[in-house]
Amino acid sequence: MSSEKIAHEEIVRIKLNDTQMRENLMTAMHTLQKNRLKVIENKFEDWEGLRTKAKKAKDNALMSLKDRLLEFEKNAQKNGMKVHWASSDEDACELIYELMQQKKITKILKGKSMASEEIGLNHYLEKKGIKAIETDLGELILQLNGESPVHIVVPAIHRNRNEVGQIFKEKLGAKLENEPEKLNAIAREHLRAEFEGLKLGLSGVNFAMSKEGAFWLIENEGNGRMCTTAPDIHIALCGIEKVMESFEDAATMVSLLTPSATGQFIPTYNNIITAPRKNGDLDGPKEVHIILFDHHRSDMLAHEDYYEALRCIRCGACMNFCPVYDQIGGHTYQTIYPGPIGEVISPNLFGIDQTGDILSFCSLCGRCSEVCPVKIPLAELIRKLRADKVGQGKNPPLGAEFMHKNKGESFVFKQFKNLATNGERWRFSLSKAHYFNYFIQNFKHSLPVIKKWSAFKELPQIKKDLYKEVQNIQGVVYE
């Protein structure tokens, strides 16, 4: 994570005023939503049954994670791969750097990997004088423009083809183009030169299978396959929660992942890595190294509430359907994992004291929970994290002891709780709420809680007896 953060309210204002980004995101999100709904309707007979099966498979793997990890290590080593363990983000970066030093390698080409973003690999290697080159088209666009991913699946989805053409013109000296085919050709020509003589390639891991001692990579561009077969050495970076028990379990996940992520029935490329190059093989790396890293995942697994977020298969569906994300974009979260899933895992991985601000980026509409293919109750977990943030949670996550508590806000919400949990007081408050219009409207910029709400939305004028108005709403029944 970058240590240079823009003030929470300031970056929200910046992104809300970025009309081009919001237009790009709205168009893209609606397309992804329609594609997902269409493929589920036309290609699946029992989507909900598949979700239930995946949830069970993931839970089984998590509840026996120690056994799965040891089994994977044993079988992967039996297959000829080398397994490394990293407890922290810095440990993982150091392992990669040490391997490069041992092999006297000064260049690394990367397939798309959110895990490498999480551990800050590019920045780490840059400080060591080593260039890590992105080969995924979206990641390449961002690297050329000095940006971080805005989405975990489609990292440059906030950029349209005209903007990409301008970036290629400025950074690569290419002719200004805006047709996708020509833009792809520019990127392909640029990256082909980088692949020549490549010694080391890096990838993430979508799923690992402990019984088989193998791991599965899915992609749509083919660059990942180049990174894993063209070089002599392949390093795979794998969060420990990615280890499943069997190939069948992993296949269930892949069946859900691609439709949820992009609305495709199957991915363009399925790469199942079982071993380094064997005698008689024409290609493939001579060495395969797998780094199993923790980075607070064990703490999440031990948490009675937040362990469920470890089921995440990084499909991005929660972002695609989030009414807040498509208004402000992923960069507003200022953390590697944006959107609803980011609001849950970022506080657990990086500390709620560092990322707790993003918990306000949620309307608790519940759409993320509805579309999550592995049934993570995201809205409920976000609500619990909000309680942790203000000191009301029973088992707060990483960094909670460093949180600054706003006494004014705590007082306001305590009084609200007293009203909302007492029927007589609640009805009386609703009937008299309109008397406070003048006070709220004229002092909204100094009142706790109210000042934050009014910063980004118009507060309603209550002109009548709100209790009677609510009673008259169709479908509302007061006992």
PDB file of N, CA and C in Angstrom, residues 188-236:
ATOM      1  N   ARG A 188       1.116  -5.305 -28.127  1.00  0.00           N
ATOM      2  CA  ARG A 188       1.735  -6.587 -28.460  1.00  0.00           C
ATOM      3  C   ARG A 188       3.160  -6.381 -28.976  1.00  0.00           C
ATOM      4  N   GLU A 189       3.337  -5.401 -29.845  1.00  0.00           N
ATOM      5  CA  GLU A 189       4.665  -5.134 -30.387  1.00  0.00           C
ATOM      6  C   GLU A 189       5.623  -4.692 -29.280  1.00  0.00           C
ATOM      7  N   HIS A 190       5.142  -3.871 -28.389  1.00  0.00           N
ATOM      8  CA  HIS A 190       5.970  -3.398 -27.281  1.00  0.00           C
ATOM      9  C   HIS A 190       6.395  -4.551 -26.364  1.00  0.00           C
ATOM     10  N   LEU A 191       5.437  -5.439 -26.035  1.00  0.00           N
ATOM     11  CA  LEU A 191       5.723  -6.507 -25.081  1.00  0.00           C
ATOM     12  C   LEU A 191       6.525  -7.648 -25.701  1.00  0.00           C
ATOM     13  N   ARG A 192       6.353  -7.888 -26.991  1.00  0.00           N
ATOM     14  CA  ARG A 192       7.113  -8.973 -27.642  1.00  0.00           C
ATOM     15  C   ARG A 192       8.610  -8.725 -27.493  1.00  0.00           C
ATOM     16  N   ALA A 193       9.002  -7.465 -27.597  1.00  0.00           N
ATOM     17  CA  ALA A 193      10.418  -7.140 -27.452  1.00  0.00           C
ATOM     18  C   ALA A 193      10.899  -7.444 -26.032  1.00  0.00           C
ATOM     19  N   GLU A 194      10.016  -7.226 -25.056  1.00  0.00           N
ATOM     20  CA  GLU A 194      10.385  -7.499 -23.661  1.00  0.00           C
ATOM     21  C   GLU A 194      10.506  -8.998 -23.393  1.00  0.00           C
ATOM     22  N   PHE A 195       9.697  -9.799 -24.071  1.00  0.00           N
ATOM     23  CA  PHE A 195       9.708 -11.247 -23.841  1.00  0.00           C
ATOM     24  C   PHE A 195      10.966 -11.919 -24.403  1.00  0.00           C
ATOM     25  N   GLU A 196      11.629 -11.284 -25.347  1.00  0.00           N
ATOM     26  CA  GLU A 196      12.824 -11.872 -25.949  1.00  0.00           C
ATOM     27  C   GLU A 196      13.925 -12.020 -24.891  1.00  0.00           C
ATOM     28  N   GLY A 197      14.403 -13.206 -24.730  1.00  0.00           N
ATOM     29  CA  GLY A 197      15.476 -13.464 -23.778  1.00  0.00           C
ATOM     30  C   GLY A 197      15.030 -13.450 -22.328  1.00  0.00           C
ATOM     31  N   LEU A 198      13.723 -13.556 -22.091  1.00  0.00           N
ATOM     32  CA  LEU A 198      13.206 -13.503 -20.728  1.00  0.00           C
ATOM     33  C   LEU A 198      13.695 -14.703 -19.911  1.00  0.00           C
ATOM     34  N   LYS A 199      14.159 -14.410 -18.693  1.00  0.00           N
ATOM     35  CA  LYS A 199      14.655 -15.462 -17.808  1.00  0.00           C
ATOM     36  C   LYS A 199      13.712 -15.767 -16.655  1.00  0.00           C
ATOM     37  N   LEU A 200      12.914 -14.772 -16.248  1.00  0.00           N
ATOM     38  CA  LEU A 200      12.066 -14.952 -15.072  1.00  0.00           C
ATOM     39  C   LEU A 200      10.679 -14.346 -15.303  1.00  0.00           C
ATOM     40  N   GLY A 201       9.651 -15.158 -15.079  1.00  0.00           N
ATOM     41  CA  GLY A 201       8.278 -14.691 -15.179  1.00  0.00           C
ATOM     42  C   GLY A 201       7.545 -14.916 -13.868  1.00  0.00           C
ATOM     43  N   LEU A 202       6.615 -14.026 -13.564  1.00  0.00           N
ATOM     44  CA  LEU A 202       5.852 -14.132 -12.320  1.00  0.00           C
ATOM     45  C   LEU A 202       4.364 -14.148 -12.611  1.00  0.00           C
ATOM     46  N   SER A 203       3.642 -14.939 -11.836  1.00  0.00           N
ATOM     47  CA  SER A 203       2.188 -14.987 -11.968  1.00  0.00           C
ATOM     48  C   SER A 203       1.560 -15.021 -10.584  1.00  0.00           C
ATOM     49  N   GLY A 204       0.278 -14.807 -10.540  1.00  0.00           N
ATOM     50  CA  GLY A 204      -0.486 -15.084  -9.333  1.00  0.00           C
ATOM     51  C   GLY A 204      -0.956 -16.525  -9.393  1.00  0.00           C
ATOM     52  N   VAL A 205      -1.917 -16.856  -8.555  1.00  0.00           N
ATOM     53  CA  VAL A 205      -2.545 -18.187  -8.561  1.00  0.00           C
ATOM     54  C   VAL A 205      -4.034 -17.976  -8.336  1.00  0.00           C
ATOM     55  N   ASN A 206      -4.848 -18.516  -9.237  1.00  0.00           N
ATOM     56  CA  ASN A 206      -6.289 -18.439  -9.011  1.00  0.00           C
ATOM     57  C   ASN A 206      -6.738 -19.484  -7.989  1.00  0.00           C
ATOM     58  N   PHE A 207      -6.274 -20.722  -8.199  1.00  0.00           N
ATOM     59  CA  PHE A 207      -6.589 -21.796  -7.257  1.00  0.00           C
ATOM     60  C   PHE A 207      -5.443 -22.801  -7.256  1.00  0.00           C
ATOM     61  N   ALA A 208      -5.161 -23.343  -6.075  1.00  0.00           N
ATOM     62  CA  ALA A 208      -4.171 -24.420  -5.961  1.00  0.00           C
ATOM     63  C   ALA A 208      -4.893 -25.664  -5.453  1.00  0.00           C
ATOM     64  N   MET A 209      -4.450 -26.827  -5.884  1.00  0.00           N
ATOM     65  CA  MET A 209      -5.097 -28.085  -5.521  1.00  0.00           C
ATOM     66  C   MET A 209      -4.118 -28.931  -4.704  1.00  0.00           C
ATOM     67  N   SER A 210      -4.452 -29.169  -3.436  1.00  0.00           N
ATOM     68  CA  SER A 210      -3.505 -29.839  -2.547  1.00  0.00           C
ATOM     69  C   SER A 210      -3.292 -31.304  -2.907  1.00  0.00           C
ATOM     70  N   LYS A 211      -4.337 -32.001  -3.312  1.00  0.00           N
ATOM     71  CA  LYS A 211      -4.190 -33.422  -3.649  1.00  0.00           C
ATOM     72  C   LYS A 211      -3.310 -33.617  -4.875  1.00  0.00           C
ATOM     73  N   GLU A 212      -3.416 -32.714  -5.811  1.00  0.00           N
ATOM     74  CA  GLU A 212      -2.645 -32.837  -7.048  1.00  0.00           C
ATOM     75  C   GLU A 212      -1.284 -32.147  -6.956  1.00  0.00           C
ATOM     76  N   GLY A 213      -1.112 -31.237  -5.989  1.00  0.00           N
ATOM     77  CA  GLY A 213       0.138 -30.483  -5.916  1.00  0.00           C
ATOM     78  C   GLY A 213       0.338 -29.612  -7.135  1.00  0.00           C
ATOM     79  N   ALA A 214      -0.775 -29.048  -7.638  1.00  0.00           N
ATOM     80  CA  ALA A 214      -0.748 -28.235  -8.852  1.00  0.00           C
ATOM     81  C   ALA A 214      -1.517 -26.937  -8.606  1.00  0.00           C
ATOM     82  N   PHE A 215      -1.411 -26.007  -9.548  1.00  0.00           N
ATOM     83  CA  PHE A 215      -2.194 -24.779  -9.415  1.00  0.00           C
ATOM     84  C   PHE A 215      -2.741 -24.330 -10.765  1.00  0.00           C
ATOM     85  N   TRP A 216      -3.793 -23.523 -10.698  1.00  0.00           N
ATOM     86  CA  TRP A 216      -4.615 -23.184 -11.858  1.00  0.00           C
ATOM     87  C   TRP A 216      -4.585 -21.680 -12.080  1.00  0.00           C
ATOM     88  N   LEU A 217      -4.300 -21.295 -13.316  1.00  0.00           N
ATOM     89  CA  LEU A 217      -4.315 -19.892 -13.720  1.00  0.00           C
ATOM     90  C   LEU A 217      -5.313 -19.711 -14.845  1.00  0.00           C
ATOM     91  N   ILE A 218      -6.161 -18.685 -14.748  1.00  0.00           N
ATOM     92  CA  ILE A 218      -7.093 -18.402 -15.841  1.00  0.00           C
ATOM     93  C   ILE A 218      -6.849 -16.969 -16.328  1.00  0.00           C
ATOM     94  N   GLU A 219      -7.010 -16.781 -17.626  1.00  0.00           N
ATOM     95  CA  GLU A 219      -6.751 -15.468 -18.223  1.00  0.00           C
ATOM     96  C   GLU A 219      -7.443 -15.374 -19.576  1.00  0.00           C
ATOM     97  N   ASN A 220      -7.420 -14.174 -20.134  1.00  0.00           N
ATOM     98  CA  ASN A 220      -8.075 -13.944 -21.423  1.00  0.00           C
ATOM     99  C   ASN A 220      -7.135 -13.425 -22.504  1.00  0.00           C
ATOM    100  N   GLU A 221      -5.890 -13.103 -22.136  1.00  0.00           N
ATOM    101  CA  GLU A 221      -5.019 -12.431 -23.102  1.00  0.00           C
ATOM    102  C   GLU A 221      -3.869 -13.282 -23.623  1.00  0.00           C
ATOM    103  N   GLY A 222      -3.438 -14.280 -22.871  1.00  0.00           N
ATOM    104  CA  GLY A 222      -2.303 -15.088 -23.307  1.00  0.00           C
ATOM    105  C   GLY A 222      -0.980 -14.605 -22.763  1.00  0.00           C
ATOM    106  N   ASN A 223      -0.947 -13.389 -22.216  1.00  0.00           N
ATOM    107  CA  ASN A 223       0.311 -12.882 -21.653  1.00  0.00           C
ATOM    108  C   ASN A 223       0.751 -13.706 -20.451  1.00  0.00           C
ATOM    109  N   GLY A 224      -0.226 -14.176 -19.672  1.00  0.00           N
ATOM    110  CA  GLY A 224       0.103 -14.999 -18.516  1.00  0.00           C
ATOM    111  C   GLY A 224       0.778 -16.284 -18.926  1.00  0.00           C
ATOM    112  N   ARG A 225       0.307 -16.874 -20.006  1.00  0.00           N
ATOM    113  CA  ARG A 225       0.921 -18.106 -20.505  1.00  0.00           C
ATOM    114  C   ARG A 225       2.358 -17.857 -20.967  1.00  0.00           C
ATOM    115  N   MET A 226       2.583 -16.686 -21.551  1.00  0.00           N
ATOM    116  CA  MET A 226       3.949 -16.325 -21.948  1.00  0.00           C
ATOM    117  C   MET A 226       4.849 -16.219 -20.717  1.00  0.00           C
ATOM    118  N   CYS A 227       4.332 -15.624 -19.644  1.00  0.00           N
ATOM    119  CA  CYS A 227       5.132 -15.448 -18.430  1.00  0.00           C
ATOM    120  C   CYS A 227       5.441 -16.764 -17.735  1.00  0.00           C
ATOM    121  N   THR A 228       4.608 -17.781 -17.972  1.00  0.00           N
ATOM    122  CA  THR A 228       4.797 -19.054 -17.265  1.00  0.00           C
ATOM    123  C   THR A 228       5.468 -20.126 -18.118  1.00  0.00           C
ATOM    124  N   THR A 229       5.563 -19.920 -19.431  1.00  0.00           N
ATOM    125  CA  THR A 229       6.170 -20.952 -20.285  1.00  0.00           C
ATOM    126  C   THR A 229       7.427 -20.483 -21.000  1.00  0.00           C
ATOM    127  N   ALA A 230       7.539 -19.188 -21.314  1.00  0.00           N
ATOM    128  CA  ALA A 230       8.690 -18.690 -22.077  1.00  0.00           C
ATOM    129  C   ALA A 230       9.971 -18.619 -21.249  1.00  0.00           C
ATOM    130  N   PRO A 231       9.931 -18.197 -19.978  1.00  0.00           N
ATOM    131  CA  PRO A 231      11.179 -18.057 -19.219  1.00  0.00           C
ATOM    132  C   PRO A 231      11.693 -19.375 -18.653  1.00  0.00           C
ATOM    133  N   ASP A 232      12.921 -19.343 -18.180  1.00  0.00           N
ATOM    134  CA  ASP A 232      13.504 -20.517 -17.546  1.00  0.00           C
ATOM    135  C   ASP A 232      12.955 -20.725 -16.135  1.00  0.00           C
ATOM    136  N   ILE A 233      12.545 -19.620 -15.492  1.00  0.00           N
ATOM    137  CA  ILE A 233      12.078 -19.694 -14.105  1.00  0.00           C
ATOM    138  C   ILE A 233      10.697 -19.052 -13.996  1.00  0.00           C
ATOM    139  N   HIS A 234       9.805 -19.741 -13.331  1.00  0.00           N
ATOM    140  CA  HIS A 234       8.452 -19.218 -13.084  1.00  0.00           C
ATOM    141  C   HIS A 234       8.227 -19.152 -11.572  1.00  0.00           C
ATOM    142  N   ILE A 235       7.871 -17.961 -11.094  1.00  0.00           N
ATOM    143  CA  ILE A 235       7.507 -17.780  -9.690  1.00  0.00           C
ATOM    144  C   ILE A 235       6.003 -17.523  -9.619  1.00  0.00           C
ATOM    145  N   ALA A 236       5.301 -18.305  -8.802  1.00  0.00           N
ATOM    146  CA  ALA A 236       3.859 -18.137  -8.601  1.00  0.00           C
ATOM    147  C   ALA A 236       3.616 -17.638  -7.184  1.00  0.00           C
TER     148      ALA A 236
END
